[in-house]
PDB file of C-alpha atoms in Angstrom:
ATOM      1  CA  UNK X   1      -2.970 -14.775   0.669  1.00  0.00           C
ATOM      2  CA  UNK X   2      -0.113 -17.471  -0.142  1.00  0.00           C
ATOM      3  CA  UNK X   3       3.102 -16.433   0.113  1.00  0.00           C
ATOM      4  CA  UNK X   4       2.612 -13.332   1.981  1.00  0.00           C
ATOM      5  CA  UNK X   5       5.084 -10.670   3.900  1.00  0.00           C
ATOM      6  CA  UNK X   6       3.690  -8.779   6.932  1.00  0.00           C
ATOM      7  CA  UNK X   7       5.461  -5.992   8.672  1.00  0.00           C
ATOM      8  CA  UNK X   8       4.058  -3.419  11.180  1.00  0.00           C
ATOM      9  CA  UNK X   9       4.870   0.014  12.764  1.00  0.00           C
ATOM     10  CA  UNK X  10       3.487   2.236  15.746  1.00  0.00           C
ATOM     11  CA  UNK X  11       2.506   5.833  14.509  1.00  0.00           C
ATOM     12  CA  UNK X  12       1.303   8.458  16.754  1.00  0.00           C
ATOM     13  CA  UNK X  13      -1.729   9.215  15.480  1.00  0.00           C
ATOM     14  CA  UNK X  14      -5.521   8.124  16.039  1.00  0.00           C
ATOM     15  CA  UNK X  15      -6.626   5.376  12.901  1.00  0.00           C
ATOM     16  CA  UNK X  16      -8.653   7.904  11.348  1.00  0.00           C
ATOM     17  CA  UNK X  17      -6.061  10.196  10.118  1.00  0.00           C
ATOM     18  CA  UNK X  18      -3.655   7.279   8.997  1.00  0.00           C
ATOM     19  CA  UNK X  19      -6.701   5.906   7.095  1.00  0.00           C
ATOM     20  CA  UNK X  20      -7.115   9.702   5.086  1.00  0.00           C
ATOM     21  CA  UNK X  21      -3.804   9.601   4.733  1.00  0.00           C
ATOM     22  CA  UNK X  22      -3.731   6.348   2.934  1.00  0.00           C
ATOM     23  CA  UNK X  23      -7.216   7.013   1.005  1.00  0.00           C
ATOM     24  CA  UNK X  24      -5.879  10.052  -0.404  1.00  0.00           C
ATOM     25  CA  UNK X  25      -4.389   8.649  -3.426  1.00  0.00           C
ATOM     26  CA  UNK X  26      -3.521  11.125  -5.277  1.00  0.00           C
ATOM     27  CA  UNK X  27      -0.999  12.634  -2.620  1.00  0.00           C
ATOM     28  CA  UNK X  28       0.994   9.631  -2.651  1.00  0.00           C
ATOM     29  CA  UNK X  29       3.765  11.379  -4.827  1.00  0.00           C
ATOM     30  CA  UNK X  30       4.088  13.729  -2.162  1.00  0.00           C
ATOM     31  CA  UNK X  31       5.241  11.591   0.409  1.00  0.00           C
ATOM     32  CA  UNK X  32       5.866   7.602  -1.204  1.00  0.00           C
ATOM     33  CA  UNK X  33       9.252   8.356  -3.101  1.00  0.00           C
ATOM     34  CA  UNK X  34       8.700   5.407  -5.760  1.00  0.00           C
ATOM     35  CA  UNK X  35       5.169   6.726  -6.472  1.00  0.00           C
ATOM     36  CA  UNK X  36       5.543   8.914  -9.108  1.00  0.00           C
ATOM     37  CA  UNK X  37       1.649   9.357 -10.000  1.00  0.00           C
ATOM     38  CA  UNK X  38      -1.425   8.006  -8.612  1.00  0.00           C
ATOM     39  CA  UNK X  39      -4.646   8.378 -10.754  1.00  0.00           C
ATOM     40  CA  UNK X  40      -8.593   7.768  -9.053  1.00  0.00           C
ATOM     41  CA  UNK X  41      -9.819   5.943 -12.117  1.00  0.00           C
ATOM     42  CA  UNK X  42     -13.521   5.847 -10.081  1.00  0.00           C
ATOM     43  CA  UNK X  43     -14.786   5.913  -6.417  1.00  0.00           C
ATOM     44  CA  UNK X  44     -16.909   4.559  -3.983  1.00  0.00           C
ATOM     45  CA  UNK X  45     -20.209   6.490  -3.514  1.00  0.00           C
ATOM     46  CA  UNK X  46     -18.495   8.002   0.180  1.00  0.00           C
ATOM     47  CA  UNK X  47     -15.659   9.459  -2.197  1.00  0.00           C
ATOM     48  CA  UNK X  48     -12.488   6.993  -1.620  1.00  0.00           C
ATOM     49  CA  UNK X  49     -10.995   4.733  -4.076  1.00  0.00           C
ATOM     50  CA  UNK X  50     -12.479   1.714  -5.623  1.00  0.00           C
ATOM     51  CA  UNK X  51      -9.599   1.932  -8.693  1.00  0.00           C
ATOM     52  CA  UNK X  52      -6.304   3.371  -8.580  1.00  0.00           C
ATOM     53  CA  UNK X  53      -3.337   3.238 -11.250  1.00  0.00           C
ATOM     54  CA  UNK X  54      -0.353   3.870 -10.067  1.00  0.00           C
ATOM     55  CA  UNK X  55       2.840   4.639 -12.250  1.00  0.00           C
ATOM     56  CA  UNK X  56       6.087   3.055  -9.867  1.00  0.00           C
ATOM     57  CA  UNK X  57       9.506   3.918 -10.071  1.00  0.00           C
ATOM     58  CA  UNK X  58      11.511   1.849  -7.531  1.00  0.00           C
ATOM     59  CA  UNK X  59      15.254   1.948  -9.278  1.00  0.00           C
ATOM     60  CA  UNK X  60      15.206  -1.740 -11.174  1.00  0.00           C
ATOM     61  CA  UNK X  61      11.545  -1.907 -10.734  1.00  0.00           C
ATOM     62  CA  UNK X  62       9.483   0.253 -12.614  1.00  0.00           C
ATOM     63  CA  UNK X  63       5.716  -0.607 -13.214  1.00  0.00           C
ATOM     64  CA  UNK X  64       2.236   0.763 -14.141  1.00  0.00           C
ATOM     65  CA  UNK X  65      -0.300  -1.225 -12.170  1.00  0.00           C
ATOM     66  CA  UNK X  66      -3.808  -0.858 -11.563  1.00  0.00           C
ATOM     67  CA  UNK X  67      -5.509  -1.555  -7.994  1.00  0.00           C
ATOM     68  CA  UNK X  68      -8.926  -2.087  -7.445  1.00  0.00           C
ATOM     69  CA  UNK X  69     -10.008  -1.455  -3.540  1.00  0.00           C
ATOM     70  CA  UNK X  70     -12.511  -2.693  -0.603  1.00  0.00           C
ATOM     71  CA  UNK X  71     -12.588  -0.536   2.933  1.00  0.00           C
ATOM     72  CA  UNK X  72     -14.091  -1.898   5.733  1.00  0.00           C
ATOM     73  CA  UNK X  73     -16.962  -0.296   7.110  1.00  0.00           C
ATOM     74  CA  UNK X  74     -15.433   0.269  10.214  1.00  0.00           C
ATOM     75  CA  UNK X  75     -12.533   2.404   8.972  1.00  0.00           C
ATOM     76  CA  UNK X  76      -9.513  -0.058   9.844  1.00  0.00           C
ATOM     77  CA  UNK X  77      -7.897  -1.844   7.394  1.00  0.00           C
ATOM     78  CA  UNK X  78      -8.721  -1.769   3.508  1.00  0.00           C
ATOM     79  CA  UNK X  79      -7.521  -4.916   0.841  1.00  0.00           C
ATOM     80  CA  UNK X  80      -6.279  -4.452  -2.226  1.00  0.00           C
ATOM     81  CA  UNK X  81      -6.073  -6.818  -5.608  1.00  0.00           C
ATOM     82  CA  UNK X  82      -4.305  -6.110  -8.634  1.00  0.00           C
ATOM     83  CA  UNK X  83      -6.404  -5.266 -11.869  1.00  0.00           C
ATOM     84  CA  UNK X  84      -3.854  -5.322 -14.138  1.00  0.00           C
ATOM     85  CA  UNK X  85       0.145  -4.594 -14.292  1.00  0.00           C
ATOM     86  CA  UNK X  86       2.887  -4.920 -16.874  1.00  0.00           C
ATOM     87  CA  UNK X  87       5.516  -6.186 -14.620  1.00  0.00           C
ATOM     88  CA  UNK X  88       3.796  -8.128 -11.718  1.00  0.00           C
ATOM     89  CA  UNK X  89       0.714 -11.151 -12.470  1.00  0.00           C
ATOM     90  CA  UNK X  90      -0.595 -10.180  -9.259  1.00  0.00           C
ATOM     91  CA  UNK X  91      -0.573  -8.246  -6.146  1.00  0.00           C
ATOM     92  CA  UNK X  92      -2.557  -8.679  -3.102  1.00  0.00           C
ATOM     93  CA  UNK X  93      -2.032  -6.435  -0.208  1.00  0.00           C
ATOM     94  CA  UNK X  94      -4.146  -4.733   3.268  1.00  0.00           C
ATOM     95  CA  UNK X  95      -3.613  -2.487   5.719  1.00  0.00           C
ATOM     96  CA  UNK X  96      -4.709  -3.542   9.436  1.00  0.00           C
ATOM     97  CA  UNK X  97      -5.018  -0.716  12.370  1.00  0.00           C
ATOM     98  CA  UNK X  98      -5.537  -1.173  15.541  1.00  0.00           C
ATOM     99  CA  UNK X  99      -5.523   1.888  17.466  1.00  0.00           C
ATOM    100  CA  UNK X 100      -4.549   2.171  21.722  1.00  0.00           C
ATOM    101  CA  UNK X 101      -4.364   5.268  24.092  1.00  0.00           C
ATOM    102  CA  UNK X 102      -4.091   7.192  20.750  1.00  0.00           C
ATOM    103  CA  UNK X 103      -1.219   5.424  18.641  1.00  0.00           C
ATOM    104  CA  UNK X 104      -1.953   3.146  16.051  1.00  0.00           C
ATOM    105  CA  UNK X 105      -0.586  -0.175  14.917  1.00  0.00           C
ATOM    106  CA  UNK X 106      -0.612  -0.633  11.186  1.00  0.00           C
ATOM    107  CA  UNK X 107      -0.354  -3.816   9.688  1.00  0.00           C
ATOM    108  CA  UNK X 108       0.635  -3.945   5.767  1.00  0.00           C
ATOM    109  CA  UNK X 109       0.367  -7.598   4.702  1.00  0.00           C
ATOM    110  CA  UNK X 110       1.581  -7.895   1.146  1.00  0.00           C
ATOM    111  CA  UNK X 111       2.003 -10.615  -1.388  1.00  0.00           C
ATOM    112  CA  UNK X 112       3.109  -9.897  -5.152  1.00  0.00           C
ATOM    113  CA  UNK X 113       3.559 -12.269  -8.078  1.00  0.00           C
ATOM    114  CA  UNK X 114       6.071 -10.651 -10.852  1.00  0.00           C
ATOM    115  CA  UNK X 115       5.669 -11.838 -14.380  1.00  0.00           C
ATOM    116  CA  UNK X 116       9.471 -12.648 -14.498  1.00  0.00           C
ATOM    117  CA  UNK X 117       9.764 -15.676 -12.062  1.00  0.00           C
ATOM    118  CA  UNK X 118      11.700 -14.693  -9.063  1.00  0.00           C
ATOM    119  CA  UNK X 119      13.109 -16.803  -6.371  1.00  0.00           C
ATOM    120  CA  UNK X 120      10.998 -17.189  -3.286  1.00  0.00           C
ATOM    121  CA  UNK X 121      13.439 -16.170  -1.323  1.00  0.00           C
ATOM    122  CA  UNK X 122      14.458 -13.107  -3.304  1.00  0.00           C
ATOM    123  CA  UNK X 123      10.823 -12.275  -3.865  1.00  0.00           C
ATOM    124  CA  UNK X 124      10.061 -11.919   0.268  1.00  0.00           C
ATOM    125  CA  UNK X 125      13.103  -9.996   0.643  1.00  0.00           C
ATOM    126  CA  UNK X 126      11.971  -7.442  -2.284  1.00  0.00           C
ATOM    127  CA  UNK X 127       8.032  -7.053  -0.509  1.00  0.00           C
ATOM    128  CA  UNK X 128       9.887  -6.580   2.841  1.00  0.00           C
ATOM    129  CA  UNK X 129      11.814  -3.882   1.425  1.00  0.00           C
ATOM    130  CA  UNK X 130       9.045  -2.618  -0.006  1.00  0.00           C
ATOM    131  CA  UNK X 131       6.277  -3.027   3.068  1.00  0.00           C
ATOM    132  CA  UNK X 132       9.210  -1.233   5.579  1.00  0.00           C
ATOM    133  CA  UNK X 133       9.827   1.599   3.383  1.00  0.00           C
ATOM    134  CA  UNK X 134       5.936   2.282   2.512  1.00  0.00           C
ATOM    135  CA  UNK X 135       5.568   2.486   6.667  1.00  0.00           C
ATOM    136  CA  UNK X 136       8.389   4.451   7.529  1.00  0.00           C
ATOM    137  CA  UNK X 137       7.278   6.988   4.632  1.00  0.00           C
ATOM    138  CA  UNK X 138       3.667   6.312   6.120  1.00  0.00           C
ATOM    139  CA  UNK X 139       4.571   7.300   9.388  1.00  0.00           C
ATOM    140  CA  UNK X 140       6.463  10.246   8.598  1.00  0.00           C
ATOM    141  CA  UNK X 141       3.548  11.564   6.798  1.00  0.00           C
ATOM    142  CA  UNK X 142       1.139  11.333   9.624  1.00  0.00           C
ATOM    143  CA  UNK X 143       3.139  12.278  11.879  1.00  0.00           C
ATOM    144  CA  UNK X 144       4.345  15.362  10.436  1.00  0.00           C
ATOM    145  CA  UNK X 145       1.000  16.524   9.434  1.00  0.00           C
TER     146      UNK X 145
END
C-alpha cells in the first residue's frame, strides 16, 4: 500500500473473538460511533463478508462506501479494497493479530485516497485519527463483551 498509516493496540482477548467482533458487520453501529449502518451486500460460503457498504458519518466527513473483503485462512488479519465511494477514490486497509499469553496485538494498516485532493500531510493525520479511534472503540467492544 503507498502512502499508508499503521497504528496498533493490545486488547485482552484471544484473536478469535476480536476477529467475530470485526466480521460482524452489521453490529458496527453498535459500537463504531461514525458507522451509522453497515449492510452484508453477499458472503463468503463460511458466512463472513466478501461486500460491505457502509454509510459514515464522521462530522466533516460523511461517505457511503462499499468494501469488498479477503480473510486469511488462518483467522488473523483480513484486507480490505474499496469498491466504490462518493467521497474517497480509494481505500485500502487490514487488520493484523498476533495473539501472546492470551492478549492480542492488532494491527490496522490503512491508506485512503479522497476524491478532493488533500495534503499529504493532512491526509495521514485524518487516517491516524481515524485508525486510533476505530481501536480504542475496537477494544472497548471486546473487552466489554
Amino acid at each position: 500500500m503507498a502512502d499508508e498509516s499503521t497504528q496498533s493496540i493490545v486488547v485482552d482477548a484471544p484473536a478469535e473473538q476480536i476477529m467475530a467482533v470485526i466480521a460482524d458487520f452489521p453490529a458496527y453501529p453498535e459500537w463504531a460511533a461514525a458507522v451509522k449502518q453497515a449492510e452484508v451486500l453477499s458472503t463468503f460460503e463460511d458466512g463472513r463478508g466478501e461486500q460491505v457498504t457502509f454509510t459514515l458519518d464522521a462530522g466533516p466527513f460523511k461517505d457511503v462506501y462499499t468494501l469488498a473483503y479477503e480473510w486469511a485462512d488462518d483467522g488473523l488479519s483480513v484486507d480490505w479494497n474499496l469498491v466504490k465511494g462518493q467521497m474517497q477514490r480509494s481505500q485500502k486497509g487490514r487488520y493484523a493479530l498476533s495473539e501472546t499469553d492470551g492478549r492480542t496485538t492488532v494491527t490496522y494498516t490503512l491508506s485512503v485516497q479522497l476524491v478532493v485532493p488533500m495534503i499529504g500531510l493532512f491526509r495521514r493525520k485524518a487516517e491516524k485519527m481515524v485508525m486510533d479511534t476505530a481501536l480504542k472503540e475496537l477494544k472497548r467492544r471486546v473487552e466489554q463483551h
